[in-house]
PDB file of N, CA and C in Angstrom:
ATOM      1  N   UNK A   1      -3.425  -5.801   7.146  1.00  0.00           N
ATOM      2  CA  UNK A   1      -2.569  -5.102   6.207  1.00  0.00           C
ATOM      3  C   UNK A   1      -1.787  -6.128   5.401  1.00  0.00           C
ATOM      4  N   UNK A   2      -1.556  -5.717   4.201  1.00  0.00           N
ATOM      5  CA  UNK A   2      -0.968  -7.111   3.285  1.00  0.00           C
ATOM      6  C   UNK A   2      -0.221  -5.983   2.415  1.00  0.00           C
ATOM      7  N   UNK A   3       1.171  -6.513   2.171  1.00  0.00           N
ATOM      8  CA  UNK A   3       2.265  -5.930   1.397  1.00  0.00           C
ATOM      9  C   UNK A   3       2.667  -7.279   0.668  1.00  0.00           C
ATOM     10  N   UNK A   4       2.491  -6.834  -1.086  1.00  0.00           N
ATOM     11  CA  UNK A   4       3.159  -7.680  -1.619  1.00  0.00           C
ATOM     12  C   UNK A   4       4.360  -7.189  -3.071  1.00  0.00           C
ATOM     13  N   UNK A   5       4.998  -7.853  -2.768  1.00  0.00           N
ATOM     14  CA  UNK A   5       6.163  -7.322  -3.866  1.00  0.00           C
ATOM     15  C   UNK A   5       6.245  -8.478  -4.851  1.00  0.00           C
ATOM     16  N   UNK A   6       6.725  -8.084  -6.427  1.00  0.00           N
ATOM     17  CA  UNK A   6       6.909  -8.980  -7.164  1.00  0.00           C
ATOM     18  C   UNK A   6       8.163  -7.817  -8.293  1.00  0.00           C
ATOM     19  N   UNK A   7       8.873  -9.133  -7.902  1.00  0.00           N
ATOM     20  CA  UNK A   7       9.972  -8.317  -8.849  1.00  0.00           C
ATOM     21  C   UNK A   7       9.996  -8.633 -10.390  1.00  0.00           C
ATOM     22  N   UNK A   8      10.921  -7.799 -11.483  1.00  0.00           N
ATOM     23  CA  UNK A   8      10.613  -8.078 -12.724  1.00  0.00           C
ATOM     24  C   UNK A   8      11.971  -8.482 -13.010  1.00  0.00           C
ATOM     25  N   UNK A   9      11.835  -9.861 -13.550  1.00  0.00           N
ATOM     26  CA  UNK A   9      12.606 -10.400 -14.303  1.00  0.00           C
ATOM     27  C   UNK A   9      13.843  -9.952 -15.091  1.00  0.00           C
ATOM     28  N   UNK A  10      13.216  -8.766 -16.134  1.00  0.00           N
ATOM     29  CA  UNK A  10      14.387  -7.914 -16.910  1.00  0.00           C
ATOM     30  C   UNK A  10      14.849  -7.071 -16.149  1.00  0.00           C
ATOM     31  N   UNK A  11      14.305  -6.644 -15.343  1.00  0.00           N
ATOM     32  CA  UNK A  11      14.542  -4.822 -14.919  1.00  0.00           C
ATOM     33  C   UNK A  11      14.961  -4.779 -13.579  1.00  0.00           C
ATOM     34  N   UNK A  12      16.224  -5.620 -13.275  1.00  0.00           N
ATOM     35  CA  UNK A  12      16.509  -5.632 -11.669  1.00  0.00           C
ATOM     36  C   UNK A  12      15.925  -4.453 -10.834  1.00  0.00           C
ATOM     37  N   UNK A  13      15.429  -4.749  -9.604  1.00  0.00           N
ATOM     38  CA  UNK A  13      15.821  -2.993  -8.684  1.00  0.00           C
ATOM     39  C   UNK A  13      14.026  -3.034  -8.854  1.00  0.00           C
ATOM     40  N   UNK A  14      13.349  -3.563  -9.618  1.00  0.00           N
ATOM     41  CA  UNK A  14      11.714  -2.497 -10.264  1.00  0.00           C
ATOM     42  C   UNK A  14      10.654  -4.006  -9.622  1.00  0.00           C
ATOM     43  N   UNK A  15       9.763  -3.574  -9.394  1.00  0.00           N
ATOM     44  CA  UNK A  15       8.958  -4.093  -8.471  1.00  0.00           C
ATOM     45  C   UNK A  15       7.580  -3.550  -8.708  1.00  0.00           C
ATOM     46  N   UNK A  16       6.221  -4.664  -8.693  1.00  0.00           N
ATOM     47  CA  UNK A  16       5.151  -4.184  -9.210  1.00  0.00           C
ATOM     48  C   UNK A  16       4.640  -4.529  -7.508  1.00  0.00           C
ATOM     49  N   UNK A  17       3.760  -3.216  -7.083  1.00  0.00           N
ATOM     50  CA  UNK A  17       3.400  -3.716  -5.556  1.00  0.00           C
ATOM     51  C   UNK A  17       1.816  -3.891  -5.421  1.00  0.00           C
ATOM     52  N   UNK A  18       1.461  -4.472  -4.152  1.00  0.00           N
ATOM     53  CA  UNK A  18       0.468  -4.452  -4.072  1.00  0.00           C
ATOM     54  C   UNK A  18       0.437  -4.095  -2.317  1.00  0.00           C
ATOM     55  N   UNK A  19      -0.323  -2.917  -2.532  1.00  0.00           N
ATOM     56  CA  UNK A  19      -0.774  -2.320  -0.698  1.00  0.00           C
ATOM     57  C   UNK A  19      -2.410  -2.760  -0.447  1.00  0.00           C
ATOM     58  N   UNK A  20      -2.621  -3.374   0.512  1.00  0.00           N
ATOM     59  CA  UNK A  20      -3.971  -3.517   1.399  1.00  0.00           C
ATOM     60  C   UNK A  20      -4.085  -3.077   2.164  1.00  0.00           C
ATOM     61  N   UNK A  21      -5.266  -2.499   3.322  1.00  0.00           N
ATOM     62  CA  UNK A  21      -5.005  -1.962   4.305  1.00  0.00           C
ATOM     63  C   UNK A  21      -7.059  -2.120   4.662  1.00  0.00           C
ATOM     64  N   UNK A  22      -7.037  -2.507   5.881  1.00  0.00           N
ATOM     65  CA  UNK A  22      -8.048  -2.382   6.439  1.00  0.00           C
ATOM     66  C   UNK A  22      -8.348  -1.812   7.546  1.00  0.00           C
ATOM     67  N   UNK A  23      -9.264  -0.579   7.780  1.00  0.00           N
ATOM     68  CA  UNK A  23      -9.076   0.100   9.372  1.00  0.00           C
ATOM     69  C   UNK A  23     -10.853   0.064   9.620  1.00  0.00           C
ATOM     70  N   UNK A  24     -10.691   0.089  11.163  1.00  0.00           N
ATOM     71  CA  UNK A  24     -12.418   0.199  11.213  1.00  0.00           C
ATOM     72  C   UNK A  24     -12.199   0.932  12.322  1.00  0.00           C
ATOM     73  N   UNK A  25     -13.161   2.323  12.214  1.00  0.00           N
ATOM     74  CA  UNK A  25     -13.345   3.518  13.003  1.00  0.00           C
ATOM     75  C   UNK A  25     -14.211   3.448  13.930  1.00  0.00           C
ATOM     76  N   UNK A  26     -15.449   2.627  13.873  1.00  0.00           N
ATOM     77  CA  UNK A  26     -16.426   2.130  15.075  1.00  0.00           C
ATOM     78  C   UNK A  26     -17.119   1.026  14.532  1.00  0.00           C
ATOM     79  N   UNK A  27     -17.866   0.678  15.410  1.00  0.00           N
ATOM     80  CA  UNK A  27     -18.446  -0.939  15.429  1.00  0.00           C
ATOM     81  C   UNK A  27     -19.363  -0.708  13.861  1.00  0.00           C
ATOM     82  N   UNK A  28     -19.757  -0.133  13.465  1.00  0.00           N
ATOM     83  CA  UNK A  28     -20.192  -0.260  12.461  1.00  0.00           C
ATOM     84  C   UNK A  28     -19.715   1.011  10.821  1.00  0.00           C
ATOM     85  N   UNK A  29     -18.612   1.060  11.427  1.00  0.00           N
ATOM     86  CA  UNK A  29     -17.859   2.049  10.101  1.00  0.00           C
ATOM     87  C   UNK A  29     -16.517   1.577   9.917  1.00  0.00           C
ATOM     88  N   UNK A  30     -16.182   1.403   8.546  1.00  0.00           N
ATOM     89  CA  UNK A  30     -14.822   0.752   8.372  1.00  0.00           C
ATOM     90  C   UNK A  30     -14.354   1.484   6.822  1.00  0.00           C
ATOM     91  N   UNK A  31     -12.998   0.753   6.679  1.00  0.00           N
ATOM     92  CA  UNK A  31     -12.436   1.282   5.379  1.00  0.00           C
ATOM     93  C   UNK A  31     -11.386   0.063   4.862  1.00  0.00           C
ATOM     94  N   UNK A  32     -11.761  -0.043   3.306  1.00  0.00           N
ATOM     95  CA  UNK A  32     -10.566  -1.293   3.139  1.00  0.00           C
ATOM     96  C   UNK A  32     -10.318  -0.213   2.036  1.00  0.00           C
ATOM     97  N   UNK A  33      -8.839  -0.700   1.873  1.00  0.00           N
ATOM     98  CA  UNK A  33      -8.221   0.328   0.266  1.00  0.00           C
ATOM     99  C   UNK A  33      -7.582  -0.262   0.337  1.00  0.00           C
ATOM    100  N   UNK A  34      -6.808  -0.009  -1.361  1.00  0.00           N
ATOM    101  CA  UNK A  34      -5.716  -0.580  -2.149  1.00  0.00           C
ATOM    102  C   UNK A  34      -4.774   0.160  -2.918  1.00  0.00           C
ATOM    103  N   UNK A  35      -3.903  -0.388  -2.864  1.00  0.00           N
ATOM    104  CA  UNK A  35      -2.339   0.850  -3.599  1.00  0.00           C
ATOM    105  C   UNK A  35      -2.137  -0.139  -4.496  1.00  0.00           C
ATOM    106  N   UNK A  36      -1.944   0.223  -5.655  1.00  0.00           N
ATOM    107  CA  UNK A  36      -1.134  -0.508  -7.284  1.00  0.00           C
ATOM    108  C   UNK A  36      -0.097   0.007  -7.184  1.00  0.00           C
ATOM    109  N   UNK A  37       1.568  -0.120  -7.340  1.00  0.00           N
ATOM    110  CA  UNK A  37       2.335   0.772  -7.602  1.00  0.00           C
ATOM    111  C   UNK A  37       2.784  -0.657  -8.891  1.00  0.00           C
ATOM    112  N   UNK A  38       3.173   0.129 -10.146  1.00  0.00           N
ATOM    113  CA  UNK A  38       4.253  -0.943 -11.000  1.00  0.00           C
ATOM    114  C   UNK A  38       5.934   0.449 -11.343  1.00  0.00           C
ATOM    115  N   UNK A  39       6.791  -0.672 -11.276  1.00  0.00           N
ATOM    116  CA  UNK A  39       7.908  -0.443 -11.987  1.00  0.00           C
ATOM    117  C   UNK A  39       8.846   0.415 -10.551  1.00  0.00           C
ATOM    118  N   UNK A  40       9.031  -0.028  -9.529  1.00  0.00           N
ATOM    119  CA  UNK A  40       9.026   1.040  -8.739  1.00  0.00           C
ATOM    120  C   UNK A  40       9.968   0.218  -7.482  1.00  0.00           C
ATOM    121  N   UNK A  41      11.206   1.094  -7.011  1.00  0.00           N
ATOM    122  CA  UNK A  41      11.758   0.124  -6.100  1.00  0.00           C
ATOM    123  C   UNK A  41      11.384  -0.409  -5.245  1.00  0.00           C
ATOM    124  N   UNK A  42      11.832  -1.012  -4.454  1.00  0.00           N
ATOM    125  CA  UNK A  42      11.271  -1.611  -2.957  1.00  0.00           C
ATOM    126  C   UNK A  42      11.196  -0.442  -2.162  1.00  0.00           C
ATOM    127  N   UNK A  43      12.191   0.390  -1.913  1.00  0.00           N
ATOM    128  CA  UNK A  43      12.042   0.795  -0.966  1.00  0.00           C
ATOM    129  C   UNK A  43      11.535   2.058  -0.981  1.00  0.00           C
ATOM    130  N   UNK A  44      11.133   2.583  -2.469  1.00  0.00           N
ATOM    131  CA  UNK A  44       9.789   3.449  -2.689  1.00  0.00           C
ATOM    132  C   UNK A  44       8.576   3.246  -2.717  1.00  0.00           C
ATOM    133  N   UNK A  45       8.522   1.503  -2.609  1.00  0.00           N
ATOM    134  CA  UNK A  45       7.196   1.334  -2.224  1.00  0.00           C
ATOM    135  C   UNK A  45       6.857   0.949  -0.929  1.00  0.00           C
ATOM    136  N   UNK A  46       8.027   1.001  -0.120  1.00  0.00           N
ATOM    137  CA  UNK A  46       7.484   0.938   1.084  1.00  0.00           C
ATOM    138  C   UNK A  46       7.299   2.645   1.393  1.00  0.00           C
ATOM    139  N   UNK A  47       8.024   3.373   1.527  1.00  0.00           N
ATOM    140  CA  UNK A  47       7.469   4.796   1.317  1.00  0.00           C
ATOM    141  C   UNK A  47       6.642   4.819   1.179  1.00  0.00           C
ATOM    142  N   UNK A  48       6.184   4.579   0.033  1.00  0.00           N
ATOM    143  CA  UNK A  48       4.568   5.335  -0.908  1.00  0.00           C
ATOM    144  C   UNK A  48       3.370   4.413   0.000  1.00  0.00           C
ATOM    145  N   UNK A  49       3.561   3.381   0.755  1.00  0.00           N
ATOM    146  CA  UNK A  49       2.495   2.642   1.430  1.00  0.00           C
ATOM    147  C   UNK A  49       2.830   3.134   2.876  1.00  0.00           C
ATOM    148  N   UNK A  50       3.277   3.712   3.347  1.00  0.00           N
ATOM    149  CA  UNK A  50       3.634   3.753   4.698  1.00  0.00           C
ATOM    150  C   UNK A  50       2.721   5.381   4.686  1.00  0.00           C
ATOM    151  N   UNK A  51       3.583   6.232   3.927  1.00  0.00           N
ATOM    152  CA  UNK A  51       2.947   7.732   3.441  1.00  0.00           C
ATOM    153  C   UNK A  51       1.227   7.787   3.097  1.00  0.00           C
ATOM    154  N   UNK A  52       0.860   6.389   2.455  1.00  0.00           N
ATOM    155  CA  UNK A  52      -0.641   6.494   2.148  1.00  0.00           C
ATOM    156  C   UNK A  52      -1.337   6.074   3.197  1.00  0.00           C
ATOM    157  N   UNK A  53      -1.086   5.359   3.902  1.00  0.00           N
ATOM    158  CA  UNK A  53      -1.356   4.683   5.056  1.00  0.00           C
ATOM    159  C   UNK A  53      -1.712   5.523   6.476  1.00  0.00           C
ATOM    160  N   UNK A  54      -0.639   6.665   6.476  1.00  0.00           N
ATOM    161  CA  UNK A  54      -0.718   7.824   7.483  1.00  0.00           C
ATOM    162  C   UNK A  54      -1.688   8.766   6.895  1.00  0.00           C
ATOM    163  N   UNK A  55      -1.884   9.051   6.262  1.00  0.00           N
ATOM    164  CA  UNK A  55      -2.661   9.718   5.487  1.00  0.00           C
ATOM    165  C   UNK A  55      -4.637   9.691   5.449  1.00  0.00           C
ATOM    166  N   UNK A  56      -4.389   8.269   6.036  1.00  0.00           N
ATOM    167  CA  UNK A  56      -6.086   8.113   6.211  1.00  0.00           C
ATOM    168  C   UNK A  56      -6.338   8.437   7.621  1.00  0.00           C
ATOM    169  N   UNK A  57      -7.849   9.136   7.380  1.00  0.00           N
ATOM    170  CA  UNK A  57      -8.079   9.712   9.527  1.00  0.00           C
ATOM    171  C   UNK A  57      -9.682   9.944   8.631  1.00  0.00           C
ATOM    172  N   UNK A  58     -10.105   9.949   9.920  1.00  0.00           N
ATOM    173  CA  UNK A  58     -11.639   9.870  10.551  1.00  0.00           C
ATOM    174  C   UNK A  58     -11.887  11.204  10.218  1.00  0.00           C
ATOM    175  N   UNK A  59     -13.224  11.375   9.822  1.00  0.00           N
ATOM    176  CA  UNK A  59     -13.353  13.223   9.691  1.00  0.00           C
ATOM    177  C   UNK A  59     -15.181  12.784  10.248  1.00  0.00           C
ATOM    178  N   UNK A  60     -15.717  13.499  11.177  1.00  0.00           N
ATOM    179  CA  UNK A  60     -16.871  13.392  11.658  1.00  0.00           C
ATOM    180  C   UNK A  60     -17.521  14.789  11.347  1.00  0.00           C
TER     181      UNK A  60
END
């Protein structure tokens, strides 16, 4: 899992993010995804990655 923040220069508080996330469901099935968030606080983007994150499940 990789969380990265980059803040903006003009616009105190606003933050362009980047979410990774890799899960693997059995020895040969997996999932990598990615979250873009721009302009967006910190601590809505930890929200919005924590919320997307729970959100993924196995459907057989």
């Amino acid at each position: 899992t990789l969380f990265c923040a980059r803040s903006y220069r003009k616009l105190p508080g606003l933050y362009d993010v980047v979410f990774k996330a890799a899960v693997l469901g059995q020895a040969d099935r997996g999932l990598e995804t990615t979250l873009v968030l721009s302009g967006v606080t910190y601590e809505k983007a930890l929200r919005l990655s924590r919320d997307y994150l729970e959100k993924i499940s196995w459907k057989e």
